[in-house]
Short mmCIF file of C-alpha atoms in Angstrom, two decimals:
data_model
loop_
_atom_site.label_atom_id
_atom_site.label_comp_id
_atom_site.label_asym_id
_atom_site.label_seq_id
_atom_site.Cartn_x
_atom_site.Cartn_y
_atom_site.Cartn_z
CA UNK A 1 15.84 18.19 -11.75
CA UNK A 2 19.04 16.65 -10.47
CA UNK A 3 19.13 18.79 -7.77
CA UNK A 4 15.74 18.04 -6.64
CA UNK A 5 16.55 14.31 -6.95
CA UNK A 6 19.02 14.55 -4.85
CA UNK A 7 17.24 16.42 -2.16
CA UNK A 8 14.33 14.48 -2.87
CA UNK A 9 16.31 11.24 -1.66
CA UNK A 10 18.11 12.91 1.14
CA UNK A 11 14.45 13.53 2.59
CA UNK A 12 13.92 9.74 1.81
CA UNK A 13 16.95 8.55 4.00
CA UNK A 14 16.57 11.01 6.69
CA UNK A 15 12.65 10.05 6.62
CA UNK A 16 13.12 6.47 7.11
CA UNK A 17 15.72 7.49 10.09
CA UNK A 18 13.32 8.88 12.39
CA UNK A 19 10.57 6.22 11.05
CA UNK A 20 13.20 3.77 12.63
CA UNK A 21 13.60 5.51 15.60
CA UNK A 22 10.41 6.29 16.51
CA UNK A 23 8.98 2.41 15.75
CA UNK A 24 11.72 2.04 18.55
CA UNK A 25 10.49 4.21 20.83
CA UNK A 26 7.18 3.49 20.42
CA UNK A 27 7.39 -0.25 20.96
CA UNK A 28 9.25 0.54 24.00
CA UNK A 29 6.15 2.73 25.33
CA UNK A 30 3.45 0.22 25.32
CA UNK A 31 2.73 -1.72 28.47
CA UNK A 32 4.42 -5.43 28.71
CA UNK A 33 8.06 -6.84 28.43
CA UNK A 34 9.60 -7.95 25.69
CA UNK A 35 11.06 -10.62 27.70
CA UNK A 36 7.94 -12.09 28.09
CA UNK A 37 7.41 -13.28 24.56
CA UNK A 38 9.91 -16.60 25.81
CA UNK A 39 7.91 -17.12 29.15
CA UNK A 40 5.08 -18.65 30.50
CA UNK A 41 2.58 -17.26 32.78
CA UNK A 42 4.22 -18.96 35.79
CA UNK A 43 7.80 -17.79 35.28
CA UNK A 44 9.73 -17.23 38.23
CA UNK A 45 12.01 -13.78 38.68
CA UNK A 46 14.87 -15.59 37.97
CA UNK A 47 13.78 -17.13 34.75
CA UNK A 48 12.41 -12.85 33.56
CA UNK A 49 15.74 -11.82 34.42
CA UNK A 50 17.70 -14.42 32.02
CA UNK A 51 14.78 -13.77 29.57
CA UNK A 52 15.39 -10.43 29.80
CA UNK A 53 19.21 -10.50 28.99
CA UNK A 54 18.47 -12.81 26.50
CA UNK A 55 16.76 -10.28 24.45
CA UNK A 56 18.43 -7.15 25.16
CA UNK A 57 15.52 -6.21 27.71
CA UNK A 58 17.74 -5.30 30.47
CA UNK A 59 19.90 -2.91 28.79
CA UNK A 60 19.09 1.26 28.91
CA UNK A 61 16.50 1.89 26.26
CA UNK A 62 19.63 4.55 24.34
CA UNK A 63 21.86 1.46 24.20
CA UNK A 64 18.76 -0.73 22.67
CA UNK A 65 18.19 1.90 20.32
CA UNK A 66 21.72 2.29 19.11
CA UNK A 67 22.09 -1.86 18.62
CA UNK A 68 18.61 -1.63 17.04
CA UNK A 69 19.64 1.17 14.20
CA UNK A 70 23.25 -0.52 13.64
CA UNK A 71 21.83 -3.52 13.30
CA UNK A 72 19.76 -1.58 10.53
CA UNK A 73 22.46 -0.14 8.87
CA UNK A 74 23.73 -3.65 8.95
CA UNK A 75 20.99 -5.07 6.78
CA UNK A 76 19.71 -7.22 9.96
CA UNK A 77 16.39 -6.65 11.48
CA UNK A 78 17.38 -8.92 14.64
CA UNK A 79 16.20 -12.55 15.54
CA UNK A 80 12.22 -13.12 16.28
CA UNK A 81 11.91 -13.52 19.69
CA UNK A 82 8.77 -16.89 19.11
CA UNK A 83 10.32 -18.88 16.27
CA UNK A 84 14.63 -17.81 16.88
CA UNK A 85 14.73 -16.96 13.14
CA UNK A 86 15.89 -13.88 10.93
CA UNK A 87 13.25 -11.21 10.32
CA UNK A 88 14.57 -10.17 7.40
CA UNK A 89 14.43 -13.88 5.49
CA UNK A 90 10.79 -14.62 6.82
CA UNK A 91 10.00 -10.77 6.03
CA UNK A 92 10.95 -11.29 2.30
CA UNK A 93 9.03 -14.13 1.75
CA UNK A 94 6.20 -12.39 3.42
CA UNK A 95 6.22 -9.97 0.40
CA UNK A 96 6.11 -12.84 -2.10
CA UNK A 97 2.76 -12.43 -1.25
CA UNK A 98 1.74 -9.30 -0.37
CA UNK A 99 3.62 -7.40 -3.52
CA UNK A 100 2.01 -9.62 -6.12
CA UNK A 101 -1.57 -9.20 -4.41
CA UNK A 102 -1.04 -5.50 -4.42
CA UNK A 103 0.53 -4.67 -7.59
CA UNK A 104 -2.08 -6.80 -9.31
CA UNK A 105 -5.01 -5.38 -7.46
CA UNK A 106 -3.50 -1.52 -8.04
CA UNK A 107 -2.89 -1.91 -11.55
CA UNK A 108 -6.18 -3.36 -12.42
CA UNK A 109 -8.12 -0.76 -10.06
CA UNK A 110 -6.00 1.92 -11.86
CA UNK A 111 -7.11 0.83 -15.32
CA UNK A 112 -10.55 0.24 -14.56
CA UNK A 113 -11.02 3.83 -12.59
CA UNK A 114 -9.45 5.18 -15.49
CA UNK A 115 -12.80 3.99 -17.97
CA UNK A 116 -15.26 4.53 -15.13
CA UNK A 117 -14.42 7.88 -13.96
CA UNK A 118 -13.76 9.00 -17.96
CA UNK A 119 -17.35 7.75 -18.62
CA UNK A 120 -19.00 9.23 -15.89
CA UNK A 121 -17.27 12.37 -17.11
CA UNK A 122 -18.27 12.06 -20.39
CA UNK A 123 -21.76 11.00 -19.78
CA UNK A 124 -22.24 13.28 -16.12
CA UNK A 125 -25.89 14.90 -17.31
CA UNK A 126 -26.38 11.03 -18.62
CA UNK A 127 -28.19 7.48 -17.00
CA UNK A 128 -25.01 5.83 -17.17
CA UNK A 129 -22.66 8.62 -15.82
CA UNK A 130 -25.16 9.21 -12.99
CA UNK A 131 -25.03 5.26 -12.32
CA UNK A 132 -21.09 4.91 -12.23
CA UNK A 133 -21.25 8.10 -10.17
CA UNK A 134 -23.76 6.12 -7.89
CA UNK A 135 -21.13 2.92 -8.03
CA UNK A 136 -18.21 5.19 -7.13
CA UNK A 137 -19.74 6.82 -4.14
CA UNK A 138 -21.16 3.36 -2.86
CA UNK A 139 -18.15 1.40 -3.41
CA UNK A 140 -16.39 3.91 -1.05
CA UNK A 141 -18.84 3.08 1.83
CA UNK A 142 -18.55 -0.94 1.65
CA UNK A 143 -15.71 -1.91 4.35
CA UNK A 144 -13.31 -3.92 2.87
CA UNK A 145 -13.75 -7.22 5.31
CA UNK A 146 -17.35 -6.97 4.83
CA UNK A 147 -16.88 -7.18 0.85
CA UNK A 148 -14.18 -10.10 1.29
CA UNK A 149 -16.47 -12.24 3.03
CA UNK A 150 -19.93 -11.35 0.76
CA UNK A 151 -17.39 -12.74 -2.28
CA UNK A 152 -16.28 -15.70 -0.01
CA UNK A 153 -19.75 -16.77 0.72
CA UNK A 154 -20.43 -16.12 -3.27
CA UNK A 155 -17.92 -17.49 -5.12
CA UNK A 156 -15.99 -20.13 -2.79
CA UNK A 157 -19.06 -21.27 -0.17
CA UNK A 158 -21.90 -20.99 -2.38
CA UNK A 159 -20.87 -21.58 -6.11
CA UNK A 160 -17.38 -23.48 -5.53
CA UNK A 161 -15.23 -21.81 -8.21
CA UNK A 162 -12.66 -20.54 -5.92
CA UNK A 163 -11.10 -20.91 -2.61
CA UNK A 164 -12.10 -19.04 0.22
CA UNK A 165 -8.40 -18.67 1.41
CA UNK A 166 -4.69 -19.64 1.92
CA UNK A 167 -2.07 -19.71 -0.55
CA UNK A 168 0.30 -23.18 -1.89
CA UNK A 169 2.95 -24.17 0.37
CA UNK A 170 5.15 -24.03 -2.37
CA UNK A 171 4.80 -20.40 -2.93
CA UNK A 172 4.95 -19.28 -7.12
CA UNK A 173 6.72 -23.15 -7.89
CA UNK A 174 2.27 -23.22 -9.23
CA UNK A 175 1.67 -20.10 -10.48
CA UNK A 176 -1.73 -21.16 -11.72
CA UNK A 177 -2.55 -22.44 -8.22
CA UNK A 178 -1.55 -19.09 -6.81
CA UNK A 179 -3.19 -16.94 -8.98
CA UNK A 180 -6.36 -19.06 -8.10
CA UNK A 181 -5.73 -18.26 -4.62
CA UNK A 182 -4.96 -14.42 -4.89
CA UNK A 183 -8.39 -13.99 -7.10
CA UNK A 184 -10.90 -13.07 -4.62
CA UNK A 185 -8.54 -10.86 -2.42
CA UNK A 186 -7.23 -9.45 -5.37
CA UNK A 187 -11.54 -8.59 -6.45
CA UNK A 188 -12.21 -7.12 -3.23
CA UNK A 189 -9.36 -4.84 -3.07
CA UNK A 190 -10.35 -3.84 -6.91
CA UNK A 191 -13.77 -3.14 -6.24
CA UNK A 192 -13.01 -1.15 -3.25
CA UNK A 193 -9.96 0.91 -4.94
CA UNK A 194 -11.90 1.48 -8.29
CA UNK A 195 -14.57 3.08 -6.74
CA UNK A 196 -12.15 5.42 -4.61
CA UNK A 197 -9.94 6.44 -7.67
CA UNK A 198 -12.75 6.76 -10.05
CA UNK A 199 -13.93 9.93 -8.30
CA UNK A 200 -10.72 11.58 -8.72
CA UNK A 201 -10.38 10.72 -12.40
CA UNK A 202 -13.96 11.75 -13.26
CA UNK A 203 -13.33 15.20 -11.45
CA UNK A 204 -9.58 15.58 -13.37
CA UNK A 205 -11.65 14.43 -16.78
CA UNK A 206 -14.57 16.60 -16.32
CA UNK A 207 -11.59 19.90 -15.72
CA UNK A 208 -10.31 18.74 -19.37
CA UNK A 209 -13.44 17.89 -21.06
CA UNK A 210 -14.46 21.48 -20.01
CA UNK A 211 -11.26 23.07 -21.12
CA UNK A 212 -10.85 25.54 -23.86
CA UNK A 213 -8.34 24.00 -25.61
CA UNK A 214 -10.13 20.68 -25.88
CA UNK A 215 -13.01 22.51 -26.99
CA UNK A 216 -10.53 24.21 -29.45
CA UNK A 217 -9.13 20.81 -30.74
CA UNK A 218 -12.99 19.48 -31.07
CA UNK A 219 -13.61 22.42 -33.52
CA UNK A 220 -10.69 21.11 -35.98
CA UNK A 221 -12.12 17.91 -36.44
CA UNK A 222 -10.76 15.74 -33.65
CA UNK A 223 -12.96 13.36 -31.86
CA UNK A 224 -13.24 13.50 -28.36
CA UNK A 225 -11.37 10.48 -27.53
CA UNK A 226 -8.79 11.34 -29.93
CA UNK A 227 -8.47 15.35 -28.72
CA UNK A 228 -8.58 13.98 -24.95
CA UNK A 229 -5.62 11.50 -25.50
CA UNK A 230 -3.54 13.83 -27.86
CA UNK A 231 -4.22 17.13 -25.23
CA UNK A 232 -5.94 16.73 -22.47
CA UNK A 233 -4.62 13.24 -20.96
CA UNK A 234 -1.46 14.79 -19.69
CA UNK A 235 -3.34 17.45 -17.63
CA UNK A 236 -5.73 14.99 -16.04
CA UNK A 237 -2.93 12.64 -15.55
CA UNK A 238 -0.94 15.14 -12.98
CA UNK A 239 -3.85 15.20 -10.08
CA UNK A 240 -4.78 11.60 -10.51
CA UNK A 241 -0.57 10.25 -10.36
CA UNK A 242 -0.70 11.90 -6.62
CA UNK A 243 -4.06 10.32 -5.88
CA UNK A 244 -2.45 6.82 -7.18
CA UNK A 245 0.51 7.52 -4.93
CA UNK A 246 -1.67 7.45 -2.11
CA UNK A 247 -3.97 4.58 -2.45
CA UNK A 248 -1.18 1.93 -3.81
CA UNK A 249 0.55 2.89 0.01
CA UNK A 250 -2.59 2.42 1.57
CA UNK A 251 -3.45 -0.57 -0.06
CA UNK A 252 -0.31 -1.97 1.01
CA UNK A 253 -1.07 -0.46 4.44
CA UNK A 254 -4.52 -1.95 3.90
CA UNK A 255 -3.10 -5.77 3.12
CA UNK A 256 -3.52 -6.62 6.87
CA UNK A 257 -7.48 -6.97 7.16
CA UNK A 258 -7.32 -8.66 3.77
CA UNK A 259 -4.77 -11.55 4.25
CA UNK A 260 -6.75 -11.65 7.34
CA UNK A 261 -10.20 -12.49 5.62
CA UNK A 262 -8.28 -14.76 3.29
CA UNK A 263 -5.79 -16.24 5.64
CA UNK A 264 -2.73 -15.15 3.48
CA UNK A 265 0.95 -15.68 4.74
CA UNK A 266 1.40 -12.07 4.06
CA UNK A 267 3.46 -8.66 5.64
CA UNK A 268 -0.02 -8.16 7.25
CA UNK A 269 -0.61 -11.89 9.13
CA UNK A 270 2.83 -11.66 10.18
CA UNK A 271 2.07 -8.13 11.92
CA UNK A 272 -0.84 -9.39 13.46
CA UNK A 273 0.73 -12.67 14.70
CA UNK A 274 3.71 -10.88 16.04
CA UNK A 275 1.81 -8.46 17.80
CA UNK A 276 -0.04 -10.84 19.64
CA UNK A 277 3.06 -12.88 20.55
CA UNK A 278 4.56 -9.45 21.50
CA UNK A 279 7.30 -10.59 18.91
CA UNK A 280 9.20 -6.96 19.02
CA UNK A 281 12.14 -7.74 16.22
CA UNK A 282 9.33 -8.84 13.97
CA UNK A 283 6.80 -5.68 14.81
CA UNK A 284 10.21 -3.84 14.49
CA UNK A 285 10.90 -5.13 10.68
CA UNK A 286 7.40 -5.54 9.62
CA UNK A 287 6.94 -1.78 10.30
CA UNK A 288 10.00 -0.85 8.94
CA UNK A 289 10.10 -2.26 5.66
CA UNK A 290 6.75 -1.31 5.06
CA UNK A 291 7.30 2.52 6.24
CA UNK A 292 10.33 2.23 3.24
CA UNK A 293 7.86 1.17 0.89
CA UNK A 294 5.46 3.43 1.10
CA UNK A 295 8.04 6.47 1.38
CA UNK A 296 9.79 5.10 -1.82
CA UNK A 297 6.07 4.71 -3.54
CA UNK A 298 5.45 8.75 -2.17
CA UNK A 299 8.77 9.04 -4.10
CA UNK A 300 8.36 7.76 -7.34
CA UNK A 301 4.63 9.81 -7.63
CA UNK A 302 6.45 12.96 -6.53
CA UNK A 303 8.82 12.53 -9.27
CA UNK A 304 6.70 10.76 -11.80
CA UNK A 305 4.19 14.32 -11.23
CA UNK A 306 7.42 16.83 -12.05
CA UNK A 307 7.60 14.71 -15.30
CA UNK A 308 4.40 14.83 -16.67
CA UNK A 309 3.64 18.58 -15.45
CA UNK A 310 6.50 21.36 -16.79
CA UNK A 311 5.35 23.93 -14.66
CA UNK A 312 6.43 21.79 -11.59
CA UNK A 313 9.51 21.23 -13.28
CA UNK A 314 9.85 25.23 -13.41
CA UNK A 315 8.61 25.95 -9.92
CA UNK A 316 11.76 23.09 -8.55
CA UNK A 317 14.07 25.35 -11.15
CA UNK A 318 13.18 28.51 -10.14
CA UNK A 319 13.76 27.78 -6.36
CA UNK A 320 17.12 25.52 -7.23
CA UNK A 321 18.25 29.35 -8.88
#
C-alpha cells in the first residue's frame, strides 16, 4: 500500500505539471492579447507596446511559460492584470465560498442518495421504489440553472423566506446570515446530485440485496437492515465511493452556473469575470487550483476504494511483487 501511495502521489504531482502547462498554452492559443486587458479601445501602438511589457506579453511564449511555472513553484499565481492584486489572496477567499457550498451540498446529496437509492432497491417491484426510481431519472434531466431559478421564484420572489442571492460582506463573521444565503444554492445542487447518485446506489444495493450471502445471513435470523449493514454495506460501498469521487469534482466544476444564478463571490464568478476581462493570471489560478482539487478529490476516492475493497488491495500487491 505504501508503494502505491507513493506512486499514487507521484502521478498527482506530475498530473498537475502538465495541467499547468497546458492552461498555459492554451490561454496563449485563443485569439486576443493579454495586453489588452489594461487598454481601451482607442489605444495607440505605443501605449500596446508598454502594455505589453508590462505584462510579460512581449516576451517568447517558452520564456512566459518558464516565469509562469516558477512562479508556481513559488506559491505565486502572478498579479491580476484588472484590479493589480495577488491571485492567490483573492483566490482563497473565493473558496470561502465555494468549499462550504460544496461540501455541504455533497454531503447532504450523499446521505440522502444513500436512503433513496436503498429504498428503491428494497422496494424495486413496489409503488414507492418505482416512484423514487421515477424521481431519480427526472431529477437527472432538470438543468441545474433552470432548477435555481424555479426555487428563486418559489422561495425568495414568491413566499419571501429566503434570499434570492449574494452572500454578507463580512464573509462567516454571521454564520447564520451565510448559511441563509447558501440555502437555496445549496437545495438546487442537492436535488440535482441526489437524483444522479441515487441511481448508482440503488444498482450497488440491488447487487447485495440479491447476493447469496445476504440471503444466507437473512436465513439466520438477521433482518435485512441489520444483514445489509453488518455484510453487504462494504460491497455496495466500493462502486458508489468512485461514483462520489466523480460528482463532488464536478460539482465543484459545476459551482460556476450556480454562483451565477445566485450571484455568489465564488471560484466560479471569478472565472467568469476574468474571462470576460481577459484577466489571464486570474484564468491562470482559477484553473489551476481547481484542476488540484479535483485531482486530490480523484485521489482520496482511489485510495479510500483500496481500503474498503481487499481484493484491490491484492491486485496493487501482486503487481508491487
Amino acid at each position: 500500500m505504501a508503494r502505491y501511495l507513493a506512486r499514487r502521489v507521484a502521478f498527482l504531482l506530475l498530473s498537475l505539471v502538465v495541467a499547468t502547462v497546458v492552461i498555459f498554452v492554451l490561454l496563449r492559443l485563443l485569439p486576443g492579447d493579454p495586453a489588452n486587458a489594461l487598454l481601451s479601445v482607442n489605444a495607440t501602438a505605443e501605449q500596446v507596446a508598454a502594455a505589453r511589457a508590462q505584462v510579460g506579453a512581449d516576451e517568447p511564449v517558452p520564456a512566459q511559460l518558464a516565469g509562469w511555472v516558477g512562479q508556481v513553484l513559488a506559491g505565486d499565481l502572478g498579479t491580476s492584470f484588472v484590479s493589480g492584486a495577488p491571485v492567490l489572496p483573492e483566490i482563497l477567499a473565493r473558496l470561502a465560498v465555494t468549499v462550504p457550498l460544496t461540501l455541504i451540498a455533497f454531503v447532504l446529496a450523499a446521505v440522502l442518495a444513500c436512503v433513496v437509492g436503498f429504498l428503491a432497491a428494497h422496494g424495486a417491484d413496489r409503488w414507492y421504489g418505482v416512484a423514487l426510481s421515477g424521481f431519480a431519472q427526472l431529477g437527472i434531466a432538470v438543468p441545474v440553472f433552470w432548477l435555481g431559478m424555479v426555487l428563486v421564484w418559489v422561495f425568495a420572489l414568491s413566499l419571501g423566506l429566503l434570499p434570492s442571492g449574494g452572500f454578507p460582506r463580512d464573509d462567516w463573521a454571521r454564520p447564520g446570515e451565510a448559511l441563509r444565503a447558501l440555502t437555496l444554492p445549496v437545495a438546487t445542487i442537492v436535488l440535482v446530485m441526489t437524483a444522479s447518485l441515487a441511481r448508482y446506489v440503488r444498482s450497488a444495493a440491488l447487487d447485495v440485496l440479491g447476493s447469496d450471502y445476504l440471503r444466507t445471513a437473512r436465513s439466520l435470523g438477521s433482518s435485512l437492515p441489520g444483514a445489509f449493514v453488518r455484510h453487504g454495506l462494504r460491497n455496495a460501498a466500493v462502486p458508489v465511493v468512485s461514483i462520489l469521487g466523480v460528482e463532488l469534482a464536478s460539482t465543484l466544476l459545476g459551482a460556476v452556473v450556480v454562483e451565477s444564478v445566485f450571484s455568489l463571490p465564488g471560484l466560479g464568478s471569478m472565472l467568469v469575470r476574468a474571462i470576460a476581462q481577459h484577466d489571464y493570471p486570474s484564468i491562470q489560478g482559477v484553473l489551476l487550483v481547481t484542476t488540484l482539487l479535483v485531482l486530490a478529490i480523484g485521489f482520496v476516492a482511489d485510495v479510500v476504494q483500496r481500503l474498503l475493497d481487499p481484493r484491490l488491495r491484492a491486485r496493487t500487491a501482486g503487481r508491487a511483487a
